[in-house]
Structure formats: C-alpha cells, structure tokens
mmCIF file of C-alpha atoms (C1' of nucleotides) in Angstrom:
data_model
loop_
_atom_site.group_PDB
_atom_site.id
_atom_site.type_symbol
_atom_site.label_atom_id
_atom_site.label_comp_id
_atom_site.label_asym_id
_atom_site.label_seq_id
_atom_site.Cartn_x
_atom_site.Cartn_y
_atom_site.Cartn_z
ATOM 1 C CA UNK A 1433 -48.760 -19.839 -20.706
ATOM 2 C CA UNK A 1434 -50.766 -16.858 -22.080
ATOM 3 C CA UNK A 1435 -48.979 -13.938 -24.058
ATOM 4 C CA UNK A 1436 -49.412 -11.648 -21.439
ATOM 5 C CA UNK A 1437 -47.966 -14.562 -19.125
ATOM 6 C CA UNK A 1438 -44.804 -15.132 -21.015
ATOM 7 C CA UNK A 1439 -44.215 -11.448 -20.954
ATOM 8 C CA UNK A 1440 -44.138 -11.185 -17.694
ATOM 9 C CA UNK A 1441 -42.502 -14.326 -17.176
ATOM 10 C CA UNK A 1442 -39.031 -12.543 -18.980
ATOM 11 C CA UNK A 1443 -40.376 -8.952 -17.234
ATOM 12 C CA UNK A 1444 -39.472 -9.956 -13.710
ATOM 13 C CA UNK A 1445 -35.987 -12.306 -14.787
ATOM 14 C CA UNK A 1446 -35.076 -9.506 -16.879
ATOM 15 C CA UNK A 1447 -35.335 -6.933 -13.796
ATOM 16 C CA UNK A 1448 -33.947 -9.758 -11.277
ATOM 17 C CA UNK A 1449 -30.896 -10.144 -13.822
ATOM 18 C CA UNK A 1450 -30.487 -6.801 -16.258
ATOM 19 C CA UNK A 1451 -27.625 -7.677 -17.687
ATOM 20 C CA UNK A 1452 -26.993 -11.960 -18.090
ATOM 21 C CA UNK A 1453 -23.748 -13.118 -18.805
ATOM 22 C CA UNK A 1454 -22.426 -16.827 -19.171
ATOM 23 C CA UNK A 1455 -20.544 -17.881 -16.587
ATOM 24 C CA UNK A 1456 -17.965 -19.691 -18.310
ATOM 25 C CA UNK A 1457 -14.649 -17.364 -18.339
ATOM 26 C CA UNK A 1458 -12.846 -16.268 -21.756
ATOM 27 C CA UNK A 1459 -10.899 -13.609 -23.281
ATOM 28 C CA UNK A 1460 -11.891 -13.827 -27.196
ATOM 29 C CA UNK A 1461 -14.578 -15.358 -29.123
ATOM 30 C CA UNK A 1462 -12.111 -18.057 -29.918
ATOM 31 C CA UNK A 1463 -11.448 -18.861 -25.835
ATOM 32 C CA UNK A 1464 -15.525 -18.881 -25.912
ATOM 33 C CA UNK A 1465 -16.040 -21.242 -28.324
ATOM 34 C CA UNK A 1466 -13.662 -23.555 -26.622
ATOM 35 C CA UNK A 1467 -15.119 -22.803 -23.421
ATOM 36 C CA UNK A 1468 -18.248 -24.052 -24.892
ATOM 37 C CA UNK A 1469 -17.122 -27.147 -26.131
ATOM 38 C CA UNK A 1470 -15.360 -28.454 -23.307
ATOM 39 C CA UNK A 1471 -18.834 -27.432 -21.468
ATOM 40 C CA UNK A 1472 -21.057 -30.130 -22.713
ATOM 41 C CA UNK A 1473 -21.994 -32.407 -19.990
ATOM 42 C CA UNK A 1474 -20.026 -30.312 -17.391
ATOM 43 C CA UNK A 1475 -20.521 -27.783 -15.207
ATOM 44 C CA UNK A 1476 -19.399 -23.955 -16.058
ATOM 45 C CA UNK A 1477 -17.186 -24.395 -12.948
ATOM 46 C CA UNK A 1478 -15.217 -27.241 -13.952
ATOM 47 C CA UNK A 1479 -14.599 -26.056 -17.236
ATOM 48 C CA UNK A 1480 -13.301 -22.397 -15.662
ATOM 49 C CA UNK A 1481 -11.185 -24.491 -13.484
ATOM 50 C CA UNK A 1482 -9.433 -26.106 -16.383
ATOM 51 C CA UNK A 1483 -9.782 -23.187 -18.811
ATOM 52 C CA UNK A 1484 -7.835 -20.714 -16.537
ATOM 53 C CA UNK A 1485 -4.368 -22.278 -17.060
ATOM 54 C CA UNK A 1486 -5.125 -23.013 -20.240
ATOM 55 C CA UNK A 1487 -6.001 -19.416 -21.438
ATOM 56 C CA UNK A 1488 -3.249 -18.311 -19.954
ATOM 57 C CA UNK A 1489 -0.822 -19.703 -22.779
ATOM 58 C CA UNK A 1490 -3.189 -20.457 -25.557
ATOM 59 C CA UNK A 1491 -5.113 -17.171 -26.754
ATOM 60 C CA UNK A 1492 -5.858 -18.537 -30.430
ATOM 61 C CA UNK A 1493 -6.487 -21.429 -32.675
ATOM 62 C CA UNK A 1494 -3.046 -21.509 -33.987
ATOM 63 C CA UNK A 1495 -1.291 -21.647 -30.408
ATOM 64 C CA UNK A 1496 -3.924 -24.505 -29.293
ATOM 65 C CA UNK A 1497 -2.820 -26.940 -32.669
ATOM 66 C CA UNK A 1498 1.300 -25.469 -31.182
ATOM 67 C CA UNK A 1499 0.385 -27.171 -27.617
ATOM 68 C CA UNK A 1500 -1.486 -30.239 -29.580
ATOM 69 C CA UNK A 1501 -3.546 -32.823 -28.745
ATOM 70 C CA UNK A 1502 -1.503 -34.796 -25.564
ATOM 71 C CA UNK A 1503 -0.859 -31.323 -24.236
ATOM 72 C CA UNK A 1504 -4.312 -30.203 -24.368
ATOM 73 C CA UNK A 1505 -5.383 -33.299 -22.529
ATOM 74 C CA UNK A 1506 -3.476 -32.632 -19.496
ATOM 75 C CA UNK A 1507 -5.006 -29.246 -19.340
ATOM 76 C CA UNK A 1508 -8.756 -30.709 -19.534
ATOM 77 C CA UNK A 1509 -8.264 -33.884 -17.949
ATOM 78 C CA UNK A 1510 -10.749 -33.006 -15.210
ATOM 79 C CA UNK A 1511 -13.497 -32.872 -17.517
ATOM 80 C CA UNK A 1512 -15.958 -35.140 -18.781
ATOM 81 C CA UNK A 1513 -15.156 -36.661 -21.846
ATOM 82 C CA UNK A 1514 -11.847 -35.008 -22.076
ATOM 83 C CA UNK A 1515 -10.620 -37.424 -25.050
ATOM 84 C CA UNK A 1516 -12.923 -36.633 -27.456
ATOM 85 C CA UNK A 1517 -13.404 -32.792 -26.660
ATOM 86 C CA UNK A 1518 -9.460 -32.543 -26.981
ATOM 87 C CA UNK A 1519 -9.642 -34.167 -30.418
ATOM 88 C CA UNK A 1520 -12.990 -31.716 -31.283
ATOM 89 C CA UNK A 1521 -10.817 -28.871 -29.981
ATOM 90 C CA UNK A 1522 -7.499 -29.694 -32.379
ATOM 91 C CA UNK A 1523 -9.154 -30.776 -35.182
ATOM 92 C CA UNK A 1524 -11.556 -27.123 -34.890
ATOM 93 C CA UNK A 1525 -8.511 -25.284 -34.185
ATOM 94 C CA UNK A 1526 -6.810 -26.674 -37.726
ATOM 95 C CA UNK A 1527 -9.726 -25.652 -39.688
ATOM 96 C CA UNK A 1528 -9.716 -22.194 -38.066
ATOM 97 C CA UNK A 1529 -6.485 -21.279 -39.088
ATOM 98 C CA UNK A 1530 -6.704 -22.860 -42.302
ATOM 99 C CA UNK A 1531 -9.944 -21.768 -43.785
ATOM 100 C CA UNK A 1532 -11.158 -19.036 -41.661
ATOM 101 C CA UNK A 1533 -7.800 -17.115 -41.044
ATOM 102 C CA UNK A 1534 -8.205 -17.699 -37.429
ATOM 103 C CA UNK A 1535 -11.391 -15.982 -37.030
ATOM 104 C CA UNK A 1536 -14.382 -17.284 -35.226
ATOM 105 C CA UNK A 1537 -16.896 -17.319 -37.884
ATOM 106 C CA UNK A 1538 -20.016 -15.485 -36.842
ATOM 107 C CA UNK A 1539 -22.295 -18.084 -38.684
ATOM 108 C CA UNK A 1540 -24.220 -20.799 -37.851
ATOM 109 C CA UNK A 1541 -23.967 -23.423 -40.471
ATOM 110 C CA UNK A 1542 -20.188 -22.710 -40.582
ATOM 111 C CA UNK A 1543 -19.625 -23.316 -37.011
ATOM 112 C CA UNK A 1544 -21.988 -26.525 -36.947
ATOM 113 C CA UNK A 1545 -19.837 -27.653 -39.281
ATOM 114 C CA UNK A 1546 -16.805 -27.590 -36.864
ATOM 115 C CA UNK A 1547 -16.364 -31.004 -35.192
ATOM 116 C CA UNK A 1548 -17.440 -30.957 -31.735
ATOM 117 C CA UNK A 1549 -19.657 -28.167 -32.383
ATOM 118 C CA UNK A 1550 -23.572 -28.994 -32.912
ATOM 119 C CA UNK A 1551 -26.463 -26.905 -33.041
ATOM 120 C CA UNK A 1552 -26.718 -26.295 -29.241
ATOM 121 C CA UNK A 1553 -23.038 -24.533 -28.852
ATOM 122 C CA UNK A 1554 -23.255 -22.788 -32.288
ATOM 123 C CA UNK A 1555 -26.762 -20.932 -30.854
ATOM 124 C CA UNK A 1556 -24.696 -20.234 -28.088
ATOM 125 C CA UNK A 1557 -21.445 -18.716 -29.611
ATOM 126 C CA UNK A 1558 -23.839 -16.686 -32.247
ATOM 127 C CA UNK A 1559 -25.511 -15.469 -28.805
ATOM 128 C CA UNK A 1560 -22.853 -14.510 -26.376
ATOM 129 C CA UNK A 1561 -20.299 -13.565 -29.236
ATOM 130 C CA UNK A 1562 -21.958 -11.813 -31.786
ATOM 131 C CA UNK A 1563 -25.473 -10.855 -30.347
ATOM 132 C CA UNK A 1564 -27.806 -13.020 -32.224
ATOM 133 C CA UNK A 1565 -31.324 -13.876 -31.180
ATOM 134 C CA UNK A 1566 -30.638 -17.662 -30.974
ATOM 135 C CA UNK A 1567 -31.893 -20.277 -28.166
ATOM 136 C CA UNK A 1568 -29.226 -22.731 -26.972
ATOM 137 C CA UNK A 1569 -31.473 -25.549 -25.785
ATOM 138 C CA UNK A 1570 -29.326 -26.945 -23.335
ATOM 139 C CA UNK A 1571 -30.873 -29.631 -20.797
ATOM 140 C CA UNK A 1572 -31.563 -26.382 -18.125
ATOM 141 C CA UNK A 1573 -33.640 -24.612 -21.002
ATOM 142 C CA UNK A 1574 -35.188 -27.634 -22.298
ATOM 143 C CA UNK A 1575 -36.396 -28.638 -18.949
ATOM 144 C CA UNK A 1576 -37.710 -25.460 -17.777
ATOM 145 C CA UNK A 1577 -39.503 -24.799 -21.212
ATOM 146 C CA UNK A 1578 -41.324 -28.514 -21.109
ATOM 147 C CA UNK A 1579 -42.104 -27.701 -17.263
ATOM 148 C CA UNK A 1580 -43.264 -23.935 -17.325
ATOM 149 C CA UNK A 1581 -45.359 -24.754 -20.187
ATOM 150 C CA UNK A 1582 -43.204 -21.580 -21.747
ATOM 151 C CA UNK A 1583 -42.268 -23.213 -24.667
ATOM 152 C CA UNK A 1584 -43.076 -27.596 -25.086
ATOM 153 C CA UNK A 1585 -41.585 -29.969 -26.920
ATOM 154 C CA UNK A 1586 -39.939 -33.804 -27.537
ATOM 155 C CA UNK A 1587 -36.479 -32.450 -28.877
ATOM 156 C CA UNK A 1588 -34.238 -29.599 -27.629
ATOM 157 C CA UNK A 1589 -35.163 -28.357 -31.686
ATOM 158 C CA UNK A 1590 -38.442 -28.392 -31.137
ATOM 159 C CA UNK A 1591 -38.409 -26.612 -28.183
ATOM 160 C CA UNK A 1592 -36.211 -24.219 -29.742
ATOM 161 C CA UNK A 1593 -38.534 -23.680 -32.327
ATOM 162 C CA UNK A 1594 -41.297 -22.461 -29.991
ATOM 163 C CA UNK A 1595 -38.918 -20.320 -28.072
ATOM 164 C CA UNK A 1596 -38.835 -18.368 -31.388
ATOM 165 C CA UNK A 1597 -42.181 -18.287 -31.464
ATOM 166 C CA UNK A 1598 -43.095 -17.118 -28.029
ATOM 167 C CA UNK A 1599 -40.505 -15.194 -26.478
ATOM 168 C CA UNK A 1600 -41.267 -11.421 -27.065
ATOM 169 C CA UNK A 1601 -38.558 -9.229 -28.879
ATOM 170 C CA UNK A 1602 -37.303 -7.329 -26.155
ATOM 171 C CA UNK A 1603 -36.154 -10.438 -24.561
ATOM 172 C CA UNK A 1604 -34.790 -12.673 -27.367
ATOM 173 C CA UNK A 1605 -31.058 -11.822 -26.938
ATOM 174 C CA UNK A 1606 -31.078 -12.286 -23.289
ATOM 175 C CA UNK A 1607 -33.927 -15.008 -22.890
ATOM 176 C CA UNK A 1608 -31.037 -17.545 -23.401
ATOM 177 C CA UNK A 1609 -29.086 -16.762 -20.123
ATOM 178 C CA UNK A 1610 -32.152 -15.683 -18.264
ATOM 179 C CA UNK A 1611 -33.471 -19.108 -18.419
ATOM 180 C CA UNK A 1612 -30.129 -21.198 -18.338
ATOM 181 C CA UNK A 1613 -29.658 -18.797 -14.595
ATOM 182 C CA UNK A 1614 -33.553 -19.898 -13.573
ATOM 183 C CA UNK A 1615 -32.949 -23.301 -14.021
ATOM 184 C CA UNK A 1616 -29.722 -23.396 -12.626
ATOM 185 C CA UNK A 1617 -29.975 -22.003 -9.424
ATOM 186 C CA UNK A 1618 -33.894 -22.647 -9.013
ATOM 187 C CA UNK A 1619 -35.592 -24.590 -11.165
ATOM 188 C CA UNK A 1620 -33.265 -27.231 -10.913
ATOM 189 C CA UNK A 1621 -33.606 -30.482 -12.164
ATOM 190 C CA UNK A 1622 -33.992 -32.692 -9.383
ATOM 191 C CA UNK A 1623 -35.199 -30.532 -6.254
ATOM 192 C CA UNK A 1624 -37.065 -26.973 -7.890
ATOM 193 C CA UNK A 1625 -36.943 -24.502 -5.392
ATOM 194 C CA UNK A 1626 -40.502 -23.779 -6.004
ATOM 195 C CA UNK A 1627 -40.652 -21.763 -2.759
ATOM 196 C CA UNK A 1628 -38.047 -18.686 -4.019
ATOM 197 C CA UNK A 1629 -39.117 -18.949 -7.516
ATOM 198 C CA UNK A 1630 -39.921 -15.642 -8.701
ATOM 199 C CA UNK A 1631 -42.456 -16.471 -11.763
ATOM 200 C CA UNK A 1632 -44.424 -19.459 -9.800
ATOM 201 C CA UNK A 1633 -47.787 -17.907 -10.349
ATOM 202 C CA UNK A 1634 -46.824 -18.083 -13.976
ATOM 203 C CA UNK A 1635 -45.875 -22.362 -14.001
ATOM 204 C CA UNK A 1636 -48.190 -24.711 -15.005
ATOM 205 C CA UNK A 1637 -46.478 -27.568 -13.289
ATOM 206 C CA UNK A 1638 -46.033 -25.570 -9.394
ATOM 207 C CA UNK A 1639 -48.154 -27.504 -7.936
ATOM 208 C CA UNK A 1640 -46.808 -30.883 -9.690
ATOM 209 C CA UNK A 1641 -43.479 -30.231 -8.812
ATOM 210 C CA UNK A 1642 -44.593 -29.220 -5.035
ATOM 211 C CA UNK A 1643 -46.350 -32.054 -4.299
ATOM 212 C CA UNK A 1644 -43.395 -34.433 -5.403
ATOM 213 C CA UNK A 1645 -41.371 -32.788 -3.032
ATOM 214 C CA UNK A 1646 -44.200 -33.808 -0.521
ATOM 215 C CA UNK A 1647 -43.938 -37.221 -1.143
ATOM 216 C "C1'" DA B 1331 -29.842 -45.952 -29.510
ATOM 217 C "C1'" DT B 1332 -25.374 -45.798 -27.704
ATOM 218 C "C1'" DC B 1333 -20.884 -44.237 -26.584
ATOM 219 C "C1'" DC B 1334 -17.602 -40.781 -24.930
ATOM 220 C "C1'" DC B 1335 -16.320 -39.699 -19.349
ATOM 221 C "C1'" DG B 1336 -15.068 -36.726 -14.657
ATOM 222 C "C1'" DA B 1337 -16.434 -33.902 -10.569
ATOM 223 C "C1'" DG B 1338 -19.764 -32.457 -7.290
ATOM 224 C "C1'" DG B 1339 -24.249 -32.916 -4.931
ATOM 225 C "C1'" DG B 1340 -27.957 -35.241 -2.492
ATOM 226 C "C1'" DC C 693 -24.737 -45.020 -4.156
ATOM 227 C "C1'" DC C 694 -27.310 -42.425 -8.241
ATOM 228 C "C1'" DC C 695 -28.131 -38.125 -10.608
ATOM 229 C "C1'" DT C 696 -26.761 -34.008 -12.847
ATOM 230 C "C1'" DC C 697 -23.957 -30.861 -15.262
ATOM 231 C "C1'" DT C 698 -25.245 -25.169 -21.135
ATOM 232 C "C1'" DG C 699 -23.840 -32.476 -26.106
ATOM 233 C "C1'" DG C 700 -21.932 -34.358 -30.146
ATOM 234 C "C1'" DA C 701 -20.679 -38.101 -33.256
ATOM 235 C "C1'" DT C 702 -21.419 -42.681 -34.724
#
DNA sequence: ATCCCGAGGG
DNA sequence: CCCTCTGGAT
C-alpha cells in the first residue's frame, strides 16, 4: 500500500469506529490485565462470560492470591487453557502485591516480565490502559497486515515493527482496535467478507481472497 | 517445534 | 468433523 493508501485505509475505520474500545469487560487496569491473559486463544466473549462473576468478588491482585489458585479455576474453567492461565494469573497477582504495591505497572519490560504475560498482551495493556502507541499483533492484526499488504511480515514482531513504521500519527493509539474490529467482524480468517469491506479498493489480496471464495 | 486446552462456528 | 479465537512458556 502507498502512503496516501494507508492513510486512508485508517481515514475511513477511524470515521466507521471514532472511538474503539476492547471488548473484553473490566473495572481497573488490574481486571484488564487479567482480562487479557485469560484472552489468549479465546474469544473476548468467553472470557466476559467467565470474568463477570469473577470481577464481581476479586477487584485486585491481593483478593485474586485470597481466592487462590483451585478457586480461580472454577471461575475460568470454560476457557482454553484454564490450568496454566490460573497459575499465570496467581503467580502475577503475588508479584503485584509484592513488588509493585498492587499497581499495574505502566511499563513494558516490567509487565513482560510477569508470567503469562508476553509481548503481545503487554502492547495491549500499555494501549488500552495507559494510552501508549503500541501494536498488539494478535493473529486478527497479523493476518490482516500480511493480507492488506498494510504492514508484511514472518513474525507477529516483525509485523509489529512495520506497523510502527507505516501507520500515520493520528492513528497510532487507535490503529490497534481499529484493525483487531476489521478483522474480526470482516476480514475474518476463514471466509473475508470482501463484499462489505469498507477499504477493498485499498487490499492487495481482494481479488485473491474473492476468487477463493469462488472456488 | 510443541504443549497447554475449551467453546462456538461453518 | 475441522478451524478459529486479541499466546505464552518450555
């Protein structure tokens, strides 16, 4: 995609959509970061399912290492990979309280180093918690990047790395949601709804991805 | 590269 | 049935 392409790629999302939010459901940064967690390889509606009981009682790290690891389980237990996100979610919740006060740090490298958190949810808690320019490359954004042509690459990194490159300033805070929602709901992995896509002038692969459908 | 692991959709 | 869903740790 050209400059003036990419521009108005994010131009008509960004009018679509003014105002992107995640759709996973928390009260406090902490309840985000969670929320986050639990999310990998689920969907933002399981984890809301799950999460609204759990919220309910357990509104910081310290009241989450009270209910403990069994007890968290039979909150989550709907979710993919429960087991080893309710460990992740304990063992976070310890070092919380115990180094950090309680307090989500708003940095990076601190929360990668958080178990259970990796590059991809830190970019998203820095994002939707405190505002920073940062690209969650999720499999939605790393799909529609390497399909769009908007931004290439063999790893969710390096595609993140050309996201920084090419998405224009005015969109760099939101450009994470607008493109999770787009692939989401249209360019969707396994049938794009090419037909109702707003930016398919834009896409390289449109008439790839219609002719599969053909088939 | 492989394992963790459940719900919903096509 | 098989694929997908805002991955991370080993």
């Amino acid at each position: 995609m050209t400059k003036a392409d990419i521009f108005e790629f994010f131009r008509r999302l960004a009018e679509l959509n003014p105002a992107p939010e995640t759709e996973l459901e928390f009260g406090n940064t902490y309840q985000l970061l969670v929320a986050v967690v639990l999310s990998a390889q689920a969907t933002d509606v399981g984890v809301n399912k799950a999460t609204r009981a759990l919220f309910h009682s357990v509104k910081t790290p310290a009241q989450m290492v009270a209910l403990g690891e069994d007890g968290l389980k039979q909150h989550i237990k709907t979710i993919g990979l429960f087991n080893a996100k309710a460990r992740n979610v304990i063992a976070l919740s310890e070092i919380l309280v115990a180094q950090y006060g309680g307090e989500v740090p708003a940095d990076r490298d601190a929360l990668v180093e958080l178990p259970g958190v990796g590059r991809k949810t830190a970019n998203v808690v820095m994002n939707c918690a405190f505002g920073a320019e940062t690209f969650a490359v999720d499999t939605h954004i790393f799909r529609v990047g390497n399909r769009t042509g908007l931004a290439k690459g063999k790893t969710p990194l390096a595609v993140e790395k050309q996201l920084e490159k090419k998405v224009p300033a005015p969109f760099r805070v939101g450009a994470h949601h607008w493109l999770i929602l787009h692939g989401r709901y249209i360019c969707k992995a396994r049938t794009p709804e090419c037909w109702r896509c707003p930016v398919v002038d834009l896409c390289r692969f449109k008439d790839k991805v219609l002719e599969k459908r053909g088939k």
